[in-house]
CSV table of C-alpha atoms in Angstrom, one decimal:
chain,number,residue,atom,x,y,z
C,1,UNK,CA,9.8,55.1,-3.5
C,2,UNK,CA,6.9,55.2,-0.7
C,3,UNK,CA,5.3,50.8,0.1
C,4,UNK,CA,2.8,49.6,1.6
C,5,UNK,CA,3.4,46.7,4.4
C,6,UNK,CA,0.8,43.6,3.5
C,7,UNK,CA,0.2,41.5,6.4
C,8,UNK,CA,-3.2,42.5,6.7
C,9,UNK,CA,-4.5,44.3,3.1
C,10,UNK,CA,-7.9,43.4,2.2
C,11,UNK,CA,-7.8,44.7,-1.1
C,12,UNK,CA,-8.7,42.6,-4.2
C,13,UNK,CA,-9.0,42.9,-7.7
C,14,UNK,CA,-9.8,40.2,-9.9
C,15,UNK,CA,-7.5,38.4,-12.4
C,16,UNK,CA,-9.1,37.0,-15.3
C,17,UNK,CA,-8.3,33.9,-16.6
C,18,UNK,CA,-6.4,35.2,-19.9
C,19,UNK,CA,-3.9,36.1,-17.5
C,20,UNK,CA,-3.2,32.9,-15.5
C,21,UNK,CA,-1.9,29.5,-16.4
C,22,UNK,CA,-3.9,26.3,-15.7
C,23,UNK,CA,-3.4,25.4,-12.0
C,24,UNK,CA,-1.6,21.8,-11.6
C,25,UNK,CA,0.2,19.7,-9.1
C,26,UNK,CA,3.7,19.3,-8.9
C,27,UNK,CA,4.9,15.2,-10.0
C,28,UNK,CA,8.8,16.0,-10.7
C,29,UNK,CA,11.7,17.9,-9.7
C,30,UNK,CA,14.8,18.2,-10.9
C,31,UNK,CA,17.9,18.9,-9.2
C,32,UNK,CA,21.7,19.0,-8.9
C,33,UNK,CA,24.0,17.0,-7.0
C,34,UNK,CA,27.3,16.6,-6.9
C,35,UNK,CA,28.1,17.2,-10.7
C,36,UNK,CA,25.0,16.1,-12.2
C,37,UNK,CA,21.3,16.0,-12.4
C,38,UNK,CA,19.0,14.1,-10.9
C,39,UNK,CA,14.7,13.7,-10.5
C,40,UNK,CA,12.9,13.0,-7.7
C,41,UNK,CA,8.6,12.4,-7.1
C,42,UNK,CA,8.5,15.5,-4.4
C,43,UNK,CA,7.8,12.8,-2.1
C,44,UNK,CA,10.9,11.3,-2.8
C,45,UNK,CA,9.1,8.2,-3.9
C,46,UNK,CA,11.2,8.0,-6.5
C,47,UNK,CA,14.8,9.3,-7.3
C,48,UNK,CA,16.6,8.9,-10.3
C,49,UNK,CA,20.0,10.2,-11.6
C,50,UNK,CA,19.6,11.6,-14.8
C,51,UNK,CA,23.3,12.3,-15.9
C,52,UNK,CA,26.5,10.2,-15.0
C,53,UNK,CA,29.4,12.2,-16.8
C,54,UNK,CA,29.8,15.4,-14.7
C,55,UNK,CA,32.8,16.3,-13.4
C,56,UNK,CA,34.7,18.9,-11.3
C,57,UNK,CA,36.1,20.5,-14.2
C,58,UNK,CA,32.5,19.5,-16.7
C,59,UNK,CA,29.4,19.4,-14.3
C,60,UNK,CA,25.8,20.2,-15.1
C,61,UNK,CA,23.9,23.3,-13.4
C,62,UNK,CA,20.9,24.9,-12.6
C,63,UNK,CA,18.6,22.0,-14.2
C,64,UNK,CA,15.1,22.5,-14.7
C,65,UNK,CA,12.2,20.9,-16.5
C,66,UNK,CA,8.5,21.5,-18.7
C,67,UNK,CA,6.0,19.7,-18.1
C,68,UNK,CA,6.5,17.6,-20.9
C,69,UNK,CA,9.4,16.1,-19.3
C,70,UNK,CA,12.2,17.4,-21.2
C,71,UNK,CA,15.3,18.4,-18.7
C,72,UNK,CA,17.6,20.8,-19.6
C,73,UNK,CA,20.3,22.2,-17.6
C,74,UNK,CA,23.8,24.0,-18.5
C,75,UNK,CA,27.0,21.8,-19.1
C,76,UNK,CA,30.4,22.9,-18.8
C,77,UNK,CA,32.9,25.0,-16.6
C,78,UNK,CA,34.0,28.6,-16.1
C,79,UNK,CA,33.7,30.3,-19.7
C,80,UNK,CA,33.1,26.9,-21.9
C,81,UNK,CA,29.4,26.1,-21.5
C,82,UNK,CA,26.6,24.4,-23.5
C,83,UNK,CA,22.4,23.9,-22.7
C,84,UNK,CA,22.0,20.2,-22.6
C,85,UNK,CA,18.6,19.3,-23.0
C,86,UNK,CA,16.6,15.4,-23.0
C,87,UNK,CA,13.4,15.3,-24.5
C,88,UNK,CA,11.1,12.8,-23.1
C,89,UNK,CA,11.7,9.4,-25.4
C,90,UNK,CA,15.2,11.0,-27.2
C,91,UNK,CA,17.7,8.6,-28.3
C,92,UNK,CA,20.4,11.5,-26.4
C,93,UNK,CA,20.5,14.4,-25.0
C,94,UNK,CA,21.1,18.0,-27.8
C,95,UNK,CA,23.7,20.2,-26.8
C,96,UNK,CA,24.3,23.4,-28.4
C,97,UNK,CA,27.0,26.9,-26.9
C,98,UNK,CA,25.0,28.7,-24.2
C,99,UNK,CA,25.0,31.7,-26.2
C,100,UNK,CA,26.0,35.6,-24.8
C,101,UNK,CA,27.2,38.8,-25.7
C,102,UNK,CA,31.3,39.2,-25.9
C,103,UNK,CA,33.1,42.6,-25.2
C,104,UNK,CA,36.5,43.6,-23.5
C,105,UNK,CA,36.9,40.5,-21.0
C,106,UNK,CA,36.1,36.6,-20.0
C,107,UNK,CA,32.4,36.5,-19.1
C,108,UNK,CA,31.1,34.9,-16.3
C,109,UNK,CA,28.3,33.0,-15.9
C,110,UNK,CA,25.6,31.2,-16.3
C,111,UNK,CA,24.4,32.6,-12.6
C,112,UNK,CA,21.1,31.5,-13.3
C,113,UNK,CA,18.9,29.1,-15.1
C,114,UNK,CA,15.3,28.2,-15.8
C,115,UNK,CA,13.3,26.9,-18.6
C,116,UNK,CA,10.1,27.6,-19.5
C,117,UNK,CA,7.9,25.1,-17.7
C,118,UNK,CA,4.8,25.3,-19.7
C,119,UNK,CA,6.0,24.5,-22.7
C,120,UNK,CA,10.1,24.6,-22.8
C,121,UNK,CA,11.0,26.4,-25.9
C,122,UNK,CA,12.5,29.0,-23.7
C,123,UNK,CA,15.1,29.4,-21.7
C,124,UNK,CA,16.0,32.1,-19.3
C,125,UNK,CA,19.5,32.9,-17.8
C,126,UNK,CA,21.9,35.4,-16.5
C,127,UNK,CA,25.6,35.7,-16.9
C,128,UNK,CA,28.1,38.6,-16.4
C,129,UNK,CA,29.2,40.4,-19.1
C,130,UNK,CA,32.5,41.3,-19.1
C,131,UNK,CA,33.6,44.9,-20.0
C,132,UNK,CA,36.9,44.7,-19.0
C,133,UNK,CA,39.1,47.0,-17.3
C,134,UNK,CA,38.6,50.5,-17.9
C,135,UNK,CA,37.0,53.6,-16.3
C,136,UNK,CA,33.1,52.8,-15.8
C,137,UNK,CA,33.6,48.8,-17.2
C,138,UNK,CA,33.5,46.3,-15.4
C,139,UNK,CA,31.0,43.1,-14.9
C,140,UNK,CA,27.0,43.7,-15.8
C,141,UNK,CA,24.6,41.2,-15.2
C,142,UNK,CA,22.6,40.7,-18.2
C,143,UNK,CA,19.6,38.2,-18.4
C,144,UNK,CA,19.1,36.0,-22.1
C,145,UNK,CA,16.3,34.4,-23.3
C,146,UNK,CA,17.0,31.3,-25.8
C,147,UNK,CA,14.7,28.3,-27.3
C,148,UNK,CA,17.6,25.8,-25.7
C,149,UNK,CA,17.3,23.0,-28.4
C,150,UNK,CA,18.0,26.2,-30.8
C,151,UNK,CA,19.5,29.1,-29.1
C,152,UNK,CA,21.0,30.7,-32.3
C,153,UNK,CA,24.1,32.7,-32.7
C,154,UNK,CA,26.9,31.7,-29.8
C,155,UNK,CA,27.7,35.8,-29.2
C,156,UNK,CA,23.4,36.9,-30.0
C,157,UNK,CA,21.0,35.7,-27.4
C,158,UNK,CA,17.4,36.3,-29.3
C,159,UNK,CA,16.8,38.3,-26.2
C,160,UNK,CA,19.6,40.2,-24.0
C,161,UNK,CA,18.8,42.9,-21.7
C,162,UNK,CA,20.8,44.5,-18.7
C,163,UNK,CA,20.1,44.3,-14.9
C,164,UNK,CA,17.8,41.7,-14.2
C,165,UNK,CA,18.7,38.8,-11.6
C,166,UNK,CA,17.3,35.1,-11.3
C,167,UNK,CA,14.5,35.0,-13.6
C,168,UNK,CA,12.0,32.6,-13.2
C,169,UNK,CA,8.5,32.2,-15.5
C,170,UNK,CA,4.7,33.2,-14.5
C,171,UNK,CA,2.9,32.1,-17.7
C,172,UNK,CA,4.8,34.0,-20.8
C,173,UNK,CA,5.7,36.5,-18.5
C,174,UNK,CA,9.8,36.9,-16.3
C,175,UNK,CA,9.4,37.0,-13.2
C,176,UNK,CA,13.1,39.0,-11.5
C,177,UNK,CA,14.9,40.6,-9.3
C,178,UNK,CA,16.4,44.2,-9.9
C,179,UNK,CA,18.2,46.7,-7.1
C,180,UNK,CA,16.8,44.6,-4.0
C,181,UNK,CA,13.0,44.7,-5.3
C,182,UNK,CA,11.0,42.3,-7.3
C,183,UNK,CA,10.0,43.5,-11.1
C,184,UNK,CA,7.7,42.1,-13.2
C,185,UNK,CA,7.4,41.8,-16.8
C,186,UNK,CA,4.5,43.3,-17.5
C,187,UNK,CA,4.5,43.7,-21.2
C,188,UNK,CA,7.2,41.9,-23.3
C,189,UNK,CA,10.8,42.9,-22.6
C,190,UNK,CA,8.9,45.4,-20.5
C,191,UNK,CA,9.7,45.1,-16.4
C,192,UNK,CA,7.8,46.9,-13.6
C,193,UNK,CA,9.0,47.1,-10.2
C,194,UNK,CA,6.0,44.5,-8.0
C,195,UNK,CA,7.3,43.7,-4.9
C,196,UNK,CA,9.8,45.3,-2.2
C,197,UNK,CA,10.4,44.7,1.6
C,198,UNK,CA,11.1,48.1,4.2
C,199,UNK,CA,12.9,46.0,6.6
C,200,UNK,CA,15.2,43.6,4.5
C,201,UNK,CA,16.0,46.0,1.3
C,202,UNK,CA,17.3,43.2,-0.8
C,203,UNK,CA,14.9,40.7,-2.7
C,204,UNK,CA,17.2,38.7,-4.6
C,205,UNK,CA,14.2,36.3,-6.2
C,206,UNK,CA,10.6,35.2,-6.7
C,207,UNK,CA,8.4,32.4,-8.0
C,208,UNK,CA,4.9,32.3,-8.6
C,209,UNK,CA,2.9,29.6,-8.7
C,210,UNK,CA,0.6,28.8,-11.4
C,211,UNK,CA,-2.5,30.0,-9.9
C,212,UNK,CA,-1.1,33.4,-9.5
C,213,UNK,CA,-2.2,32.9,-5.6
C,214,UNK,CA,1.1,31.9,-4.0
C,215,UNK,CA,4.7,34.0,-3.8
C,216,UNK,CA,8.2,32.7,-3.2
C,217,UNK,CA,11.2,35.2,-2.6
C,218,UNK,CA,14.3,35.0,-2.0
C,219,UNK,CA,16.4,37.7,0.4
C,220,UNK,CA,20.0,38.1,0.9
C,221,UNK,CA,19.9,37.1,4.3
C,222,UNK,CA,19.5,33.5,3.7
C,223,UNK,CA,15.2,33.7,4.5
C,224,UNK,CA,12.4,33.1,2.4
C,225,UNK,CA,9.2,34.2,2.2
C,226,UNK,CA,6.4,32.3,1.7
C,227,UNK,CA,3.0,34.7,0.9
C,228,UNK,CA,-0.4,34.3,0.0
C,229,UNK,CA,-0.7,36.9,-3.0
C,230,UNK,CA,-4.8,38.5,-3.7
C,231,UNK,CA,-5.3,40.5,-6.9
C,232,UNK,CA,-3.1,40.3,-10.6
C,233,UNK,CA,0.3,39.4,-10.6
C,234,UNK,CA,2.8,42.3,-10.9
C,235,UNK,CA,0.2,45.1,-10.2
C,236,UNK,CA,1.0,47.3,-7.3
C,237,UNK,CA,-2.6,47.0,-6.2
C,238,UNK,CA,-2.6,43.6,-5.0
C,239,UNK,CA,-2.1,42.2,-1.9
C,240,UNK,CA,-0.3,39.7,0.0
C,241,UNK,CA,-2.7,38.8,2.6
C,242,UNK,CA,-0.3,36.1,4.7
C,243,UNK,CA,3.4,35.3,5.2
C,244,UNK,CA,6.2,33.9,6.9
C,245,UNK,CA,9.6,32.5,6.8
C,246,UNK,CA,10.6,29.2,6.0
C,247,UNK,CA,12.0,27.4,8.7
C,248,UNK,CA,16.2,27.2,7.4
C,249,UNK,CA,17.7,30.4,7.9
C,250,UNK,CA,20.5,29.8,5.9
C,251,UNK,CA,19.1,29.3,2.4
C,252,UNK,CA,20.3,28.7,-0.4
C,253,UNK,CA,18.0,27.8,-3.4
C,254,UNK,CA,14.1,27.3,-3.3
C,255,UNK,CA,11.3,26.9,-5.6
C,256,UNK,CA,8.2,26.5,-5.5
C,257,UNK,CA,5.9,24.1,-6.7
C,258,UNK,CA,3.1,24.9,-9.6
C,259,UNK,CA,0.6,24.2,-7.3
C,260,UNK,CA,2.0,26.4,-4.8
C,261,UNK,CA,1.1,23.9,-2.4
C,262,UNK,CA,4.6,22.7,-1.7
C,263,UNK,CA,8.6,24.1,-1.5
C,264,UNK,CA,11.9,22.9,-1.7
C,265,UNK,CA,14.9,24.4,-0.5
C,266,UNK,CA,18.5,23.5,0.0
C,267,UNK,CA,20.9,24.4,2.6
C,268,UNK,CA,23.9,23.3,4.2
C,269,UNK,CA,22.4,20.9,5.6
C,270,UNK,CA,20.6,19.2,1.9
C,271,UNK,CA,17.7,19.4,-0.1
C,272,UNK,CA,14.3,19.6,1.7
C,273,UNK,CA,10.4,19.1,0.2
C,274,UNK,CA,7.5,20.2,2.7
C,275,UNK,CA,3.7,21.3,2.1
C,276,UNK,CA,4.0,24.8,3.4
C,277,UNK,CA,1.4,27.2,5.5
C,278,UNK,CA,1.2,30.7,6.3
C,279,UNK,CA,-1.2,31.0,9.1
C,280,UNK,CA,0.5,34.5,10.7
C,281,UNK,CA,3.2,33.3,12.6
C,282,UNK,CA,6.9,34.4,11.9
C,283,UNK,CA,7.5,30.7,11.0
C,284,UNK,CA,5.7,28.8,8.2
C,285,UNK,CA,4.0,25.7,9.3
C,286,UNK,CA,4.9,22.8,7.8
C,287,UNK,CA,4.3,19.0,7.1
C,288,UNK,CA,5.6,16.2,5.5
C,289,UNK,CA,9.1,17.4,4.9
C,290,UNK,CA,11.3,15.1,3.0
C,291,UNK,CA,15.4,15.1,2.4
C,292,UNK,CA,15.8,14.2,-1.1
C,293,UNK,CA,19.5,14.6,-0.6
C,294,UNK,CA,22.4,15.6,1.9
C,295,UNK,CA,23.9,17.4,-0.9
C,296,UNK,CA,21.6,18.9,-3.3
C,297,UNK,CA,20.7,22.1,-5.1
C,298,UNK,CA,19.1,24.4,-7.3
C,299,UNK,CA,16.0,22.5,-7.5
C,300,UNK,CA,12.9,23.2,-10.2
C,301,UNK,CA,9.2,21.7,-10.0
C,302,UNK,CA,7.6,20.7,-13.4
C,303,UNK,CA,4.1,19.0,-13.3
C,304,UNK,CA,6.1,15.9,-15.7
C,305,UNK,CA,5.6,12.5,-14.3
C,306,UNK,CA,8.5,10.9,-13.5
C,307,UNK,CA,9.2,8.3,-16.0
C,308,UNK,CA,12.2,9.8,-17.6
C,309,UNK,CA,14.9,8.4,-20.0
C,310,UNK,CA,18.2,7.7,-19.6
C,311,UNK,CA,21.0,9.2,-21.4
C,312,UNK,CA,22.0,6.4,-23.1
C,313,UNK,CA,25.6,7.5,-23.5
C,314,UNK,CA,26.4,10.8,-21.0
C,315,UNK,CA,29.6,9.8,-21.4
C,316,UNK,CA,30.0,10.1,-25.0
C,317,UNK,CA,31.6,13.4,-26.5
C,318,UNK,CA,29.2,15.1,-28.8
C,319,UNK,CA,30.8,17.1,-31.8
C,320,UNK,CA,29.5,20.4,-30.9
C,321,UNK,CA,30.3,20.3,-27.1
C,322,UNK,CA,32.8,23.0,-26.9
C,323,UNK,CA,33.7,21.5,-23.8
C,324,UNK,CA,34.9,18.0,-24.9
C,325,UNK,CA,38.3,18.6,-24.3
C,326,UNK,CA,39.5,19.3,-20.9
C,327,UNK,CA,43.1,20.3,-21.9
C,328,UNK,CA,41.6,22.5,-24.2
C,329,UNK,CA,38.9,23.8,-23.6
C,330,UNK,CA,38.5,27.2,-25.7
C,331,UNK,CA,39.9,25.8,-29.1
C,332,UNK,CA,35.8,25.3,-29.8
C,333,UNK,CA,35.8,29.0,-32.5
C,334,UNK,CA,31.9,28.8,-31.8
C,335,UNK,CA,32.0,28.9,-28.7
C,336,UNK,CA,31.5,32.9,-27.2
C,337,UNK,CA,33.2,32.7,-24.0
C,338,UNK,CA,36.4,31.1,-26.2
C,339,UNK,CA,39.5,33.6,-25.0
C,340,UNK,CA,43.0,31.9,-26.0
C,341,UNK,CA,44.9,34.2,-22.9
C,342,UNK,CA,42.8,32.4,-20.7
C,343,UNK,CA,40.6,29.4,-21.7
C,344,UNK,CA,38.5,29.5,-18.8
C,345,UNK,CA,40.1,27.1,-16.5
C,346,UNK,CA,40.8,28.9,-13.2
C,347,UNK,CA,39.0,27.0,-10.3
C,348,UNK,CA,38.4,30.2,-8.4
C,349,UNK,CA,35.8,31.3,-10.5
C,350,UNK,CA,33.2,33.2,-8.7
C,351,UNK,CA,30.5,33.2,-11.3
C,352,UNK,CA,29.6,29.3,-10.9
C,353,UNK,CA,29.6,28.3,-7.4
C,354,UNK,CA,26.1,27.3,-7.3
C,355,UNK,CA,26.6,27.4,-3.7
C,356,UNK,CA,27.8,31.3,-3.0
C,357,UNK,CA,25.9,32.7,-5.7
C,358,UNK,CA,26.6,36.3,-5.2
C,359,UNK,CA,30.0,36.1,-4.5
C,360,UNK,CA,31.0,38.9,-7.0
C,361,UNK,CA,30.5,42.4,-5.2
C,362,UNK,CA,28.9,44.2,-8.0
C,363,UNK,CA,26.1,42.5,-7.9
C,364,UNK,CA,24.1,43.9,-5.4
C,365,UNK,CA,21.4,42.1,-5.8
C,366,UNK,CA,22.6,38.9,-4.3
C,367,UNK,CA,25.6,39.4,-2.1
C,368,UNK,CA,24.7,38.3,1.9
C,369,UNK,CA,24.6,41.3,4.2
C,370,UNK,CA,25.0,39.2,7.0
C,371,UNK,CA,24.7,35.5,8.8
C,372,UNK,CA,21.7,33.5,8.4
C,373,UNK,CA,21.4,33.2,12.3
C,374,UNK,CA,20.4,36.7,12.7
C,375,UNK,CA,16.9,37.3,14.9
C,376,UNK,CA,14.0,36.4,13.0
C,377,UNK,CA,12.1,39.2,12.1
C,378,UNK,CA,8.7,39.2,10.5
C,379,UNK,CA,8.4,39.5,6.8
C,380,UNK,CA,6.8,42.7,5.1
C,381,UNK,CA,6.6,42.2,1.3
C,382,UNK,CA,4.6,45.6,0.1
C,383,UNK,CA,4.0,46.0,-3.1
C,384,UNK,CA,5.8,49.4,-4.7
C,385,UNK,CA,3.9,52.0,-4.4
C,386,UNK,CA,1.1,51.5,-2.1
C,387,UNK,CA,0.2,52.3,1.3
C,388,UNK,CA,2.3,51.5,3.7
C,389,UNK,CA,0.8,51.5,7.6
C,390,UNK,CA,3.4,51.7,10.6
C,391,UNK,CA,2.3,51.1,14.1
C,392,UNK,CA,3.1,49.5,17.0
C,393,UNK,CA,2.3,45.6,17.1
C,394,UNK,CA,2.0,45.8,21.1
C,395,UNK,CA,2.1,48.1,23.6
C,396,UNK,CA,1.1,48.5,27.3
C,397,UNK,CA,-2.0,49.9,28.6
C,398,UNK,CA,-0.5,52.8,30.5
C,399,UNK,CA,1.5,53.8,27.1
C,400,UNK,CA,-1.6,53.1,24.9
C,401,UNK,CA,-3.8,55.7,27.3
C,402,UNK,CA,-1.6,58.7,26.2
C,403,UNK,CA,-2.1,57.7,22.3
C,404,UNK,CA,-1.5,55.1,19.4
C,405,UNK,CA,1.3,56.6,17.2
C,406,UNK,CA,0.2,56.2,13.9
C,407,UNK,CA,2.7,56.6,10.7
C,408,UNK,CA,1.1,56.2,7.0
C,409,UNK,CA,2.8,56.4,3.7
C,410,UNK,CA,0.9,56.9,0.7
C,411,UNK,CA,1.8,57.1,-3.0
C,412,UNK,CA,0.0,60.2,-3.8
C,413,UNK,CA,-1.6,63.5,-2.4
C,414,UNK,CA,-5.4,62.7,-0.8
C,415,UNK,CA,-7.4,62.2,2.1
C,416,UNK,CA,-8.1,59.8,5.3
C,417,UNK,CA,-9.6,58.5,8.0
C,418,UNK,CA,-8.3,56.6,10.7
C,419,UNK,CA,-10.5,55.3,12.9
C,420,UNK,CA,-9.4,53.0,16.3
C,421,UNK,CA,-11.8,50.5,17.9
C,422,UNK,CA,-11.2,48.8,21.3
C,423,UNK,CA,-12.7,45.2,22.0
C,424,UNK,CA,-12.2,44.6,25.8
C,425,UNK,CA,-10.8,41.9,27.4
C,426,UNK,CA,-13.0,39.1,28.8
C,427,UNK,CA,-15.9,37.1,26.9
C,428,UNK,CA,-19.0,38.6,25.8
C,429,UNK,CA,-17.0,41.8,25.7
C,430,UNK,CA,-18.3,44.8,23.1
C,431,UNK,CA,-16.4,46.7,21.3
C,432,UNK,CA,-16.0,50.3,21.1
C,433,UNK,CA,-14.8,53.2,19.5
C,434,UNK,CA,-11.6,54.4,20.7
C,435,UNK,CA,-10.5,57.0,18.8
C,436,UNK,CA,-10.4,58.5,14.9
C,437,UNK,CA,-9.4,61.6,13.1
C,438,UNK,CA,-9.3,62.3,9.3
C,439,UNK,CA,-5.2,64.0,7.8
C,440,UNK,CA,-5.2,65.1,4.7
C,441,UNK,CA,-2.4,64.5,2.3
C,442,UNK,CA,-1.6,67.4,0.3
C,443,UNK,CA,1.5,65.8,-1.4
C,444,UNK,CA,2.6,61.9,-1.5
C,445,UNK,CA,4.8,60.9,1.2
C,446,UNK,CA,5.0,59.9,4.7
C,447,UNK,CA,2.6,61.9,7.6
C,448,UNK,CA,2.6,60.8,11.4
C,449,UNK,CA,-0.1,61.4,14.3
C,450,UNK,CA,-1.7,60.0,17.3
C,451,UNK,CA,-4.6,58.5,18.2
C,452,UNK,CA,-5.6,59.6,21.6
C,453,UNK,CA,-8.4,56.6,23.1
C,454,UNK,CA,-11.6,58.6,24.8
C,455,UNK,CA,-11.7,58.5,28.6
C,456,UNK,CA,-14.2,55.5,28.3
C,457,UNK,CA,-12.3,53.7,26.2
C,458,UNK,CA,-9.0,54.2,28.0
C,459,UNK,CA,-10.6,52.9,31.2
C,460,UNK,CA,-11.3,49.4,29.7
C,461,UNK,CA,-7.7,49.6,28.4
C,462,UNK,CA,-5.7,46.3,30.4
C,463,UNK,CA,-3.7,43.1,29.5
C,464,UNK,CA,-5.6,40.8,26.5
C,465,UNK,CA,-7.9,44.0,25.0
C,466,UNK,CA,-7.2,44.2,21.4
C,467,UNK,CA,-7.3,48.0,19.1
C,468,UNK,CA,-7.9,47.7,16.0
C,469,UNK,CA,-6.9,50.6,13.6
C,470,UNK,CA,-8.7,50.9,9.7
C,471,UNK,CA,-6.8,53.6,7.8
C,472,UNK,CA,-8.9,54.2,4.8
C,473,UNK,CA,-7.1,56.5,1.9
C,474,UNK,CA,-8.9,57.9,-0.6
C,475,UNK,CA,-6.3,59.5,-3.1
C,476,UNK,CA,-7.1,62.8,-5.1
C,477,UNK,CA,-7.6,60.4,-8.1
C,478,UNK,CA,-8.6,56.8,-8.2
C,479,UNK,CA,-9.8,54.3,-6.0
C,480,UNK,CA,-10.2,54.4,-2.3
C,481,UNK,CA,-7.9,51.8,-0.3
C,482,UNK,CA,-8.2,50.0,2.9
C,483,UNK,CA,-5.9,49.0,5.4
C,484,UNK,CA,-6.2,47.2,9.0
C,485,UNK,CA,-4.1,46.1,11.5
C,486,UNK,CA,-4.2,45.0,15.0
C,487,UNK,CA,-2.9,46.1,18.1
C,488,UNK,CA,-2.7,43.9,21.4
C,489,UNK,CA,-2.5,45.3,24.8
C,490,UNK,CA,-0.2,44.3,26.8
């Protein structure tokens, strides 16, 4: 599907207050460190170990918190999983079997989990449903949503859908990854493609701030894009007005603060938090960077204040915990992953290796495509189905005198008007119209053409001059769209 580069978009759609949760500032960050759950203030002034009973064969994974201070995590090993929830002020945690469907083989997961931060009554997580070894069978990634305090049937999650990865929350809606793009839940359990990147075809996840104006998008190459969004979240008619890459090239996990001002990310050197800004440069401007932990991972923000209760008896074996017996982790009949032939103690289980969630080759949205030290490329997030303008960002004056090559992709038939304006080098120089053209698109698709500067403009093409290209596309039906980009003369 054609898509449009959003670095210089000027289109804006107002978002109604009813569609957006209220903005808020982050005061609590929860994360996994070793085999346990920790909580910290984003500035690192307060750090608290929430659990202490995690171990290699019974560890905590994918912790997240809600705005009331309740912390939820997945506890266990291999096929033996429970949802562990510690409400603020509670005497101890509640533990329930993590539901998933069962089929012809042993499931793998969870691959990801995130509680709904505004209320905490919904936990979204993904897992691989194993259909067994047969023609057309294998692993199928599914997203499930349950109430962590009362998840219901161990083999039938309240919500269970195929295809989506790494769900996060925007209000009551889910933001997911699918097929290398970012999808948005436009209606309950109905998802539409939202964002893509023509230069980086595999986007693995995204998070949106509470106001709907900041985005954090993870890619399969270990890079993370921080972006400013203008318009309705989930709509392909909105636009990215600025974007940049986090400074680390090997990010494993990342999270966006509720107000969109801070980002937490983990890589091989630890878990960091920083205030981030998109200034137009390829790499984001960061300030106040704090190393929370040299071994921390899977961070998640909430607005809760950091006065968290500890588990008063973290080593207690709760009766409802199917993982309480390390010698026989599959013995609980309510455990949906129970398999007498395979109790799930294989340490090579690829579904719960937090440092490498993309090990399973069938999960195309999560498999890294190359090393993290590849040359940086400017991110180009784009709403799917939008207008794309491709043009050189800089060119020599001699080449520009022969014409500027422009390629436009449009999602519909229509007419486009291209205008090229020259701002000569030197203080006080006046801008002049350099070229113009009108192109008719008989059908959706790509159209290339050349804008050749006039003789008067060509004489002023020198190093330091700047060309501004304005593309106005009027579809056969619908609202006109304007795109603007700049070309530097060198």
